[in-house]
Amino acid sequence: MAEESILFTYVIPFVGVLLVAVGIGGAVPGGYAIIQEDITTCDQPTIAVEGAEETQQRFNTTSPDLARFDYAELSDAEQRTFEEALTDPVGEARINGSFPNAPAFRNGSLVSYEGDEHYVTVVSENPCYVTPALQFPLGVFAIVFGAVGIATPPIYRKLIELEERASFT
Amino acid sequence: MSVAPSETDNESTNCLTDNCAIVGGPTMMNRAVVEGSALALLAVFVLGLWFRARHQARPTSDGGYLTRDEIGFEIDRLQSQVYRWLTTTNHRDIGLLYIAFGTVAALWGGMDAMMLRTELLTPPADIWTPETYNALFTTHGLTMLIFFVLPVFFGIGNYFLPLLIGADDMAFPRVNAIGFWLLPPALLMARFGLLVQVGGQVLSLFLPEDTITFFLSIREVSIGWTLYAPLSVVQPNPQIDLLLLGLHLSGVATTVGAINFIATVVYERADGVDWSNLDIFSWNMMVTSGLALFAFPLLGSALVMLLLDRNLGTTFFATEGGGAILWQHLFWFWGHPEVYILFLPATGLMSLILPKFVGRKLFGYQFIVYSTLGLGVLSFGVWAHHMFTSGVDPRIKASFMAISIAIAVPSAIKVFNWITTMWDGEIKLSAPFLLCAGGIGTFIIGGVTGVFLAVIPIDILYHGTYYVVGHFHLIVVGIIPMLMIAASYYWYPIMTGRWYDKRLAKFQAGLLIFGAFVTFMILLVIGGLGLPRRQAIYPPEYQLAQQIATVGAYIIGLSALLWLYNMLVSYWQGAIVKTTDPWNLKATNQFTREWQWFEDRMVEKYDMEPATPDSTRRSYAPELQPMGLLGGVGTVAEQVYQNASLAAISGFIGTFLMSGGIGTAIVIGVLDPASFGEIAELIGFQQNPYIGAGLFLVAGTVTWPLLFLAFQEYLPGRRMFETGLTFATLIATGFSVAFYSGQQGLALVGYLTFVFVAHWAYGLGLTVPFQYLQSRRKRAMEE
């Protein structure tokens, strides 16, 4: 075989890998954006609830101007989430429903529950992933096109073999 | 960012389970399901690839379908293989087990990396929640540092160190096996959170929540791989305890392995192998093991103290006890030697492999050994540079700063020796060499950026930024995996008796180097601009940079998969090695002991003839150094005179041609002639453009041609005109800076264009007439 073509052996596959990598970056989140509303509950913030002891330590020496709530004042979803967070291994839970006290919670609030005060705050807004409609199809196209680029060297060698065979006939 | 309250209260049906907030954590997308599925798919892909390649490589007797006897035979074979691999004490088998284990861990930790890089495609935390992101970088760090790097190096060491020193096996074969088999349970404990989460997801489909509380109360640790107190003490996640136990177990395994390596090197060397000729990889493995021996037991103690604080109410790391800073001291007293435990085996491989592909013996063997020992000692004296932003006494910090700067010296010695080894060598552009070269490049950048961080005020500025991430990843995704992969290619014929796909390997090497540079140079830049690390959310102006870094990370991931594909498929379908010296090492007297072992085995098993090279020379033989392009006969003085006179004539022609370009640039106004006056001023004359132009002509006729003659052998290019063009490009770069006089926009484009074109004309004018005159001279002499 004649001297190996660097273009077909290395350059085009390299461009192919670049395309695949960019395509993954487009297609995976793009695909997620399409199905996220079916599989997740985005746009529902996560709150963190501190234990009574930690809350007491936090405000031992300072008394900041925070909103204060009684547990009963919270909405059903807020109450449910509050209790979930209290039993959660890392003290966090996701609001799954009406969240009327969101502005106060974002700023940090104190909630009285069974005689103790707990510091509550929003730790994550969990926004929905927003993406252009073309991102997913273009990403998939880039992956497929890139895969063809990666497969170029064996295709190129096959074509040369074919040509050499043809020249003897 | 505005967040609207939910409109309905029944959206929990969108979760996979009713209690998804507990089971999966507050995830945007369910991390456990995604990562578990991706890893399962990867496992299926790898196994499928393996069996497909095996099936294709084996002959089929009849119609191609299996008979009952064949199935029975396969099952028996599988049983005997399982028994063999579970009970083996052979150092080569255990080496392969270590490598396989490390590869699994790399894929697992790599999956974490891909997931967290995907989150960083967009500024908000809109794919994973911040907590999931925290868990991803925690488990990524721990898995890669503890369960990937050292096991792979222990695997390479297990396989090759005894062969390199002429030992029959490791000093304690059974202890060796135990050391390995402690690792899988250690990894499972450390990553138990993911397994439990996946288990909880599956079980919750069938069982009520109350019966599977255990599965719902554990999740991946999200406190950072450094496990800093007080967070690691107060966070109730039980997985932290399992992680600590897993890390402790892995520490025991490492210590056991380290003892074995030291005993093997000290007591099992063959006759004729002494400290003065011990191969450099074994030296490095021994120093690494020494470091592990001192560092890991301390980590074990610290982990137990943390466990006690968490579970039994001790106060080692509580404010009223030892304090949270104590954890940092203990952790980094292990942590910084750990950096060198990960790094030194890679440098050993570099020093061993690189000379084989440049045809020269390692430059400065002794200095490399001393630098390794120096790094080993100094690595225990720099830990507090990880704590410059803490409240440690500034005077103590200053001493750590001094040692942290000093530790760059032995590393620089290594780099100097590697580059000097390559200098003027006969470089074979194979995959192992490419990886060595890439490893040196990434190490230089990763190392130098680390020297800046050793300086307290700079560290205080950049400690919490991506600069640090870029710095250390240029080492841990640079020289370390690059040399692992280089070793896998270099020794593949020994391990399998087959060749890997060389083209694919070169391609994969290029991808890895490219991906690492793109990803981590970007991180250095955005860190330099002040972007904080460890955050899922970042300002939108950094999005493009983060996206490029993510694409670079995907390229690294793809290159890793290509390596795996090459290793698996070539095992069954690679070209069979038909020589006992696959790398032609005998030609340069670099046929080391492991290859001798290979040759003996090939002779014994296949009755092969030991390979004999066409010619043999010392690995550094001045008489065989390339003559260069000048050639010629006669005394040195005659040659110098003749070459210099030819160069002067050629230089004049070149300068004349160049003047055309420069003159045109002046006429159309993109080059200011007054800047020539500065040349006159430079050597003490008045600032006069005419004197400057005269000097320019003299330099073009005499100085630059002579410089070209002196250096042209070292410039890239096969033909002389190619080296001439390279030379011209280099001096054009300098010219364009020196003669720049504030051109903007199109004037700047025109200025640069004319400068480069004029210099290329000079390069051709210098070299083509030179070759022409040289050929006439030779013809005259022959006549």
XYZ file of N, CA, C and O in Angstrom, chain A residues 1 3-4 9-15 17-18 20-22 24-26 28-29 32 35-46 54 76-77 80 84 87-100 102 106 123-130 135 150 153 157, chain B residues 1-16 18 20-22 25-30 118 121-122 124-131 216-219 222 234-238 501-504 506-507 510-511 514 537 550-552 554-555 558-559 562 718:
528
model
N 0.852 -1.198 0.000
C 0.000 0.000 0.000
C 0.891 1.252 0.000
O 1.972 1.246 0.573
N 2.091 5.104 0.846
C 2.290 5.699 2.168
C 0.942 6.110 2.770
O 0.071 6.620 2.065
N 0.817 5.844 4.063
C -0.460 6.059 4.730
C -0.885 7.530 4.701
O -0.058 8.410 4.903
N -6.179 8.875 8.167
C -5.898 7.994 9.307
C -6.035 8.724 10.639
O -6.444 8.129 11.632
N -5.680 9.987 10.663
C -5.674 10.676 11.952
C -6.530 11.955 11.990
O -7.238 12.201 12.962
N -6.441 12.764 10.931
C -7.087 14.086 11.008
C -8.621 13.965 11.008
O -9.297 14.519 11.885
N -9.139 13.216 10.059
C -10.610 13.106 9.977
C -11.189 12.401 11.210
O -12.192 12.874 11.774
N -10.593 11.290 11.670
C -11.122 10.710 12.921
C -11.057 11.680 14.097
O -11.935 11.690 14.953
N -10.014 12.509 14.092
C -9.907 13.477 15.185
C -11.075 14.469 15.143
O -11.710 14.745 16.169
N -11.339 14.963 13.939
C -12.480 15.872 13.795
C -13.766 15.130 14.188
O -14.665 15.693 14.820
N -14.072 12.756 16.445
C -14.182 12.698 17.912
C -14.646 14.047 18.463
O -15.481 14.112 19.375
N -14.111 15.116 17.877
C -14.554 16.447 18.319
C -16.063 16.602 18.128
O -16.774 17.077 19.019
N -18.272 14.206 17.944
C -18.997 13.349 18.895
C -19.047 14.012 20.269
O -20.103 14.045 20.925
N -17.910 14.558 20.688
C -17.867 15.185 22.015
C -18.823 16.374 22.089
O -19.576 16.535 23.059
N -18.788 17.194 21.047
C -19.709 18.340 21.027
C -21.156 17.833 20.949
O -22.056 18.363 21.617
N -22.368 15.046 22.118
C -22.829 14.551 23.433
C -23.266 15.741 24.285
O -24.312 15.706 24.941
N -22.430 16.784 24.253
C -22.759 17.990 25.022
C -24.085 18.604 24.597
O -24.760 19.250 25.393
N -24.452 18.421 23.324
C -25.724 18.963 22.858
C -26.872 17.993 23.044
O -27.942 18.361 23.536
N -27.239 15.078 24.936
C -27.634 14.530 26.241
C -28.487 15.529 27.028
O -29.630 15.222 27.411
N -27.988 16.755 27.242
C -28.868 17.709 27.931
C -30.094 18.071 27.084
O -31.174 18.307 27.634
N -32.535 15.435 27.580
C -33.068 15.556 28.943
C -34.123 16.649 29.017
O -35.169 16.484 29.664
N -37.513 15.447 27.962
C -38.268 14.516 28.819
C -38.308 14.934 30.286
O -38.901 14.249 31.109
N -37.670 16.045 30.618
C -37.528 16.347 32.044
C -38.875 16.500 32.754
O -39.017 16.093 33.905
N -39.847 17.041 32.055
C -41.121 17.254 32.752
C -41.829 15.938 33.041
O -42.697 15.862 33.909
N -41.474 14.899 32.288
C -42.083 13.593 32.536
C -41.373 12.825 33.643
O -41.954 11.950 34.269
N -40.097 13.101 33.840
C -39.357 12.272 34.803
C -38.903 13.034 36.039
O -38.400 12.432 36.981
N -39.024 14.331 36.038
C -38.578 15.076 37.218
C -39.619 16.106 37.621
O -40.611 16.312 36.939
N -39.353 16.743 38.714
C -40.223 17.826 39.164
C -39.360 19.068 39.309
O -39.120 19.532 40.410
N -38.916 19.575 38.210
C -38.050 20.750 38.272
C -38.868 21.979 38.656
O -40.094 21.945 38.674
N -38.171 23.049 38.939
C -38.773 24.300 39.405
C -39.390 24.165 40.794
O -40.234 24.966 41.177
N -39.017 23.117 41.521
C -39.481 22.989 42.907
C -38.261 23.049 43.820
O -37.438 22.135 43.805
N -38.141 24.116 44.593
C -36.911 24.325 45.371
C -36.678 23.267 46.455
O -37.611 22.601 46.906
N -35.421 23.144 46.844
C -35.033 22.295 47.971
C -34.825 23.192 49.185
O -34.190 24.244 49.078
N -28.514 22.844 66.472
C -27.694 23.655 65.554
C -28.259 25.070 65.432
O -27.521 26.050 65.378
N -49.571 22.957 53.460
C -49.445 21.494 53.593
C -48.128 20.996 53.023
O -47.433 20.191 53.641
N -47.821 21.492 51.828
C -46.587 21.030 51.183
C -45.374 21.456 51.992
O -44.414 20.695 52.151
N -45.110 19.195 55.025
C -44.634 17.862 54.659
C -43.123 17.886 54.394
O -42.359 17.048 54.864
N -39.969 15.994 56.246
C -39.055 15.142 55.473
C -37.607 15.565 55.690
O -36.724 14.753 55.883
N -35.974 14.469 58.910
C -35.546 13.068 58.997
C -34.544 12.693 57.913
O -34.057 11.573 57.887
N -34.261 13.624 57.031
C -33.354 13.329 55.920
C -31.901 13.245 56.415
O -31.516 14.006 57.315
N -31.079 12.344 55.823
C -29.685 12.215 56.256
C -28.881 13.502 56.156
O -27.963 13.707 56.937
N -29.207 14.342 55.183
C -28.458 15.598 55.098
C -29.338 16.807 55.416
O -28.948 17.940 55.177
N -30.498 16.548 55.913
C -31.361 17.635 56.365
C -31.998 18.455 55.260
O -32.289 19.639 55.439
N -32.209 17.834 54.110
C -32.794 18.577 52.986
C -33.998 17.830 52.419
O -34.058 16.607 52.485
N -34.931 18.574 51.851
C -36.065 17.950 51.168
C -36.617 18.940 50.154
O -36.329 20.141 50.214
N -37.391 18.398 49.246
C -37.859 19.195 48.124
C -39.315 19.587 48.323
O -40.145 18.745 48.642
N -39.607 20.854 48.126
C -41.001 21.322 48.218
C -41.782 20.744 47.054
O -41.438 20.961 45.894
N -42.815 20.011 47.373
C -43.581 19.354 46.324
C -45.025 19.833 46.398
O -45.907 19.105 46.824
N -45.227 21.080 46.028
C -46.567 21.633 46.095
C -46.526 23.129 46.354
O -45.537 23.794 46.029
N -47.568 23.635 46.935
C -47.692 25.073 47.144
C -46.610 25.595 48.101
O -46.375 25.014 49.163
N -45.993 26.734 47.729
C -44.865 27.252 48.514
C -45.049 28.758 48.716
O -44.282 29.576 48.201
N -46.077 29.132 49.490
C -46.388 30.562 49.634
C -45.324 31.351 50.381
O -45.189 32.555 50.182
N -42.155 31.167 50.081
C -40.862 31.047 49.399
C -39.951 32.254 49.621
O -38.764 32.078 49.955
N -36.328 31.889 51.335
C -35.097 32.194 50.604
C -34.166 33.052 51.445
O -32.951 32.925 51.398
N -32.027 26.010 49.711
C -30.641 25.757 49.325
C -30.494 25.530 47.829
O -29.392 25.585 47.301
N -31.574 25.257 47.161
C -31.461 25.086 45.715
C -32.802 25.386 45.067
O -33.836 24.951 45.539
N -32.741 26.135 43.970
C -33.995 26.493 43.288
C -34.462 25.397 42.340
O -35.612 25.342 41.962
N -33.536 24.548 41.899
C -33.843 23.451 40.971
C -34.601 23.905 39.728
O -35.697 23.398 39.431
N -34.065 24.855 39.002
C -34.793 25.339 37.825
C -34.867 24.270 36.742
O -34.019 23.377 36.680
N -35.866 24.393 35.879
C -35.944 23.472 34.737
C -34.834 23.812 33.749
O -34.406 24.962 33.642
N -34.381 22.799 33.045
C -33.321 22.988 32.064
C -33.927 23.554 30.785
O -34.819 22.949 30.185
N -33.453 24.715 30.397
C -34.007 25.373 29.204
C -33.003 25.239 28.066
O -31.814 25.497 28.238
N -31.341 21.814 19.680
C -30.125 21.272 20.303
C -30.056 19.750 20.246
O -29.010 19.178 19.941
N -14.923 8.899 12.812
C -14.036 8.016 13.581
C -13.792 6.721 12.813
O -12.694 6.152 12.848
N -10.753 5.587 9.024
C -9.540 4.834 8.641
C -9.824 3.436 8.073
O -9.310 3.101 7.001
N -9.088 2.282 4.233
C -8.254 1.126 3.858
C -9.035 0.160 2.985
O -8.494 -0.426 2.039
N -32.699 34.547 39.438
C -33.447 33.386 38.975
C -34.791 33.353 39.688
O -34.853 33.390 40.901
N -35.855 33.327 38.943
C -37.154 33.315 39.605
C -37.709 31.898 39.635
O -37.553 31.141 38.699
N -38.312 31.605 40.722
C -38.887 30.270 40.869
C -40.347 30.411 41.230
O -40.696 31.001 42.248
N -41.184 29.898 40.365
C -42.615 29.985 40.644
C -43.030 28.849 41.548
O -42.563 27.731 41.398
N -43.914 29.128 42.501
C -44.415 28.038 43.331
C -45.164 27.031 42.468
O -45.739 27.386 41.449
N -45.141 25.793 42.893
C -45.809 24.758 42.115
C -47.301 24.968 42.091
O -47.891 25.456 43.048
N -47.871 24.610 40.982
C -49.301 24.829 40.865
C -50.098 23.677 41.473
O -51.238 23.838 41.866
N -49.512 22.528 41.489
C -50.260 21.379 42.005
C -49.525 20.741 43.160
O -48.338 20.969 43.345
N -50.263 19.950 43.866
C -49.668 19.265 45.005
C -49.416 17.796 44.727
O -48.995 17.060 45.598
N -49.733 17.370 43.540
C -49.657 15.926 43.299
C -48.585 15.575 42.268
O -48.688 14.613 41.551
N -47.555 16.385 42.203
C -46.544 16.114 41.193
C -45.592 15.011 41.600
O -44.696 14.654 40.845
N -45.801 14.524 42.809
C -44.911 13.437 43.217
C -45.096 12.223 42.329
O -44.232 11.364 42.265
N -46.202 12.158 41.619
C -46.379 11.026 40.712
C -45.364 11.048 39.583
O -45.137 10.052 38.932
N -44.751 12.216 39.380
C -43.729 12.286 38.347
C -42.445 11.572 38.760
O -41.608 11.267 37.938
N -42.270 11.379 40.049
C -41.074 10.686 40.501
C -41.216 9.205 40.210
O -42.313 8.704 39.980
N -40.083 8.529 40.262
C -40.131 7.092 40.042
C -40.821 6.385 41.190
O -41.386 5.331 41.051
N -43.047 7.188 45.115
C -43.764 8.216 45.852
C -42.842 8.993 46.766
O -43.093 10.139 47.100
N -39.679 9.811 46.251
C -38.439 10.013 45.514
C -37.540 11.042 46.179
O -36.338 10.973 46.056
N -38.141 11.981 46.875
C -37.291 12.986 47.517
C -36.360 12.331 48.515
O -35.240 12.775 48.722
N -36.819 11.248 49.142
C -35.967 10.566 50.107
C -35.069 9.559 49.396
O -33.868 9.552 49.578
N -32.785 11.309 46.853
C -32.302 12.613 47.232
C -33.067 13.627 46.408
O -33.814 13.284 45.503
N -32.920 14.876 46.714
C -33.666 15.896 45.998
C -33.060 16.126 44.619
O -32.427 17.128 44.364
N -33.232 15.157 43.754
C -32.565 15.241 42.461
C -33.453 15.872 41.416
O -34.662 15.700 41.398
N -32.794 16.616 40.501
C -33.492 17.073 39.320
C -33.703 15.864 38.435
O -34.776 15.555 37.994
N -32.564 15.188 38.174
C -32.653 13.930 37.468
C -32.108 12.921 38.472
O -31.220 13.241 39.245
N -32.612 11.705 38.444
C -32.241 10.741 39.470
C -30.843 10.217 39.223
O -30.604 9.414 38.335
N -21.243 17.537 32.730
C -22.497 17.798 32.012
C -23.308 18.876 32.730
O -23.889 19.754 32.099
N -22.429 22.437 31.823
C -22.719 22.990 30.493
C -23.534 24.274 30.585
O -23.484 25.121 29.715
N -24.341 24.371 31.650
C -25.178 25.565 31.807
C -24.931 26.194 33.179
O -24.611 25.490 34.139
N -26.970 27.573 35.612
C -27.712 27.148 36.815
C -27.563 25.652 37.076
O -27.104 24.913 36.203
N -27.944 25.237 38.272
C -27.923 23.806 38.597
C -29.219 23.204 38.094
O -30.143 22.967 38.865
N -29.300 22.969 36.786
C -30.588 22.575 36.221
C -30.623 21.127 35.728
O -31.618 20.702 35.154
N -29.541 20.396 35.897
C -29.598 18.956 35.579
C -29.498 18.160 36.877
O -30.316 17.304 37.159
N -28.463 18.442 37.666
C -28.380 17.874 39.013
C -28.588 18.999 40.018
O -28.319 20.165 39.706
N -28.999 18.637 41.216
C -29.086 19.662 42.258
C -27.676 19.935 42.783
O -26.767 19.130 42.589
N -27.502 21.036 43.480
C -26.178 21.296 44.062
C -25.707 20.160 44.955
O -24.525 19.813 44.968
N -26.627 19.538 45.697
C -26.184 18.456 46.588
C -25.674 17.260 45.790
O -24.678 16.646 46.135
N -33.380 3.740 52.284
C -33.804 5.118 52.048
C -33.027 6.123 52.883
O -33.212 7.328 52.744
N -32.182 5.624 53.769
C -31.493 6.555 54.667
C -30.030 6.745 54.283
O -29.298 7.434 54.961
N -29.600 6.097 53.208
C -28.195 6.194 52.807
C -28.117 6.814 51.423
O -28.934 6.535 50.563
N -27.147 7.658 51.241
C -26.886 8.164 49.892
C -25.417 8.541 49.780
O -24.711 8.566 50.783
N -21.471 13.702 50.246
C -21.385 14.955 49.482
C -20.645 16.037 50.253
O -21.003 17.202 50.208
N -20.612 16.185 61.721
C -22.013 16.450 62.092
C -23.021 15.908 61.087
O -24.175 15.677 61.442
N -22.605 15.695 59.829
C -23.623 15.257 58.869
C -24.044 13.820 59.175
O -23.203 12.931 59.279
N -25.356 13.585 59.302
C -25.791 12.273 59.788
C -25.765 11.154 58.757
O -25.987 10.005 59.116
N -25.513 11.422 57.485
C -25.552 10.383 56.454
C -24.697 9.170 56.851
O -23.472 9.269 56.957
N -25.308 8.000 57.078
C -24.542 6.818 57.531
C -23.512 6.363 56.509
O -22.573 5.651 56.847
N -3.557 -2.430 18.276
C -3.735 -1.687 17.024
C -2.931 -0.389 17.131
O -3.299 0.529 17.858
N -1.826 -0.326 16.382
C -0.898 0.795 16.586
C -1.479 2.130 16.126
O -1.249 3.165 16.754
N -2.207 2.091 15.018
C -2.780 3.350 14.544
C -3.800 3.884 15.537
O -3.802 5.064 15.880
N -4.650 2.983 15.997
C -5.664 3.397 16.970
C -4.988 3.925 18.238
O -5.453 4.897 18.849
N -2.030 5.384 18.524
C -1.486 6.732 18.307
C -2.612 7.767 18.331
O -2.478 8.843 18.909
N -3.687 7.382 17.698
C -4.846 8.283 17.654
C -5.376 8.539 19.068
O -5.640 9.685 19.461
N -3.106 10.805 21.007
C -3.291 12.208 20.606
C -4.555 12.796 21.206
O -4.558 13.937 21.686
N -5.621 12.005 21.207
C -6.895 12.486 21.773
C -6.762 12.796 23.265
O -7.246 13.830 23.739
N -4.726 15.941 23.736
C -5.509 17.101 23.313
C -6.620 17.403 24.331
O -6.799 18.540 24.769
N -23.389 26.068 40.414
C -23.937 27.270 39.779
C -22.795 28.258 39.548
O -21.933 28.413 40.409
N -15.998 21.099 29.050
C -16.801 19.873 29.085
C -16.570 19.033 27.835
O -16.433 17.807 27.915
N -16.522 19.701 26.681
C -16.246 18.950 25.444
C -14.869 18.287 25.546
O -14.685 17.125 25.160
N -13.896 19.010 26.084
C -12.572 18.419 26.296
C -12.647 17.199 27.198
O -11.985 16.178 26.950
N -15.240 15.225 27.598
C -15.833 14.123 26.829
C -14.780 13.471 25.934
O -14.780 12.241 25.753
N -13.888 14.296 25.375
C -12.826 13.733 24.516
C -11.923 12.818 25.348
O -11.532 11.734 24.894
N -13.838 9.649 25.774
C -13.856 8.841 24.551
C -12.492 8.179 24.327
O -12.409 7.023 23.900
N -11.429 8.914 24.615
C -10.097 8.319 24.416
C -9.893 7.151 25.374
O -9.271 6.145 25.010
N -11.640 4.252 23.858
C -10.881 3.720 22.716
C -9.709 2.869 23.198
O -9.381 1.835 22.609
N 12.206 17.811 7.308
C 13.076 16.778 6.761
C 14.068 17.351 5.758
O 15.185 16.912 5.661
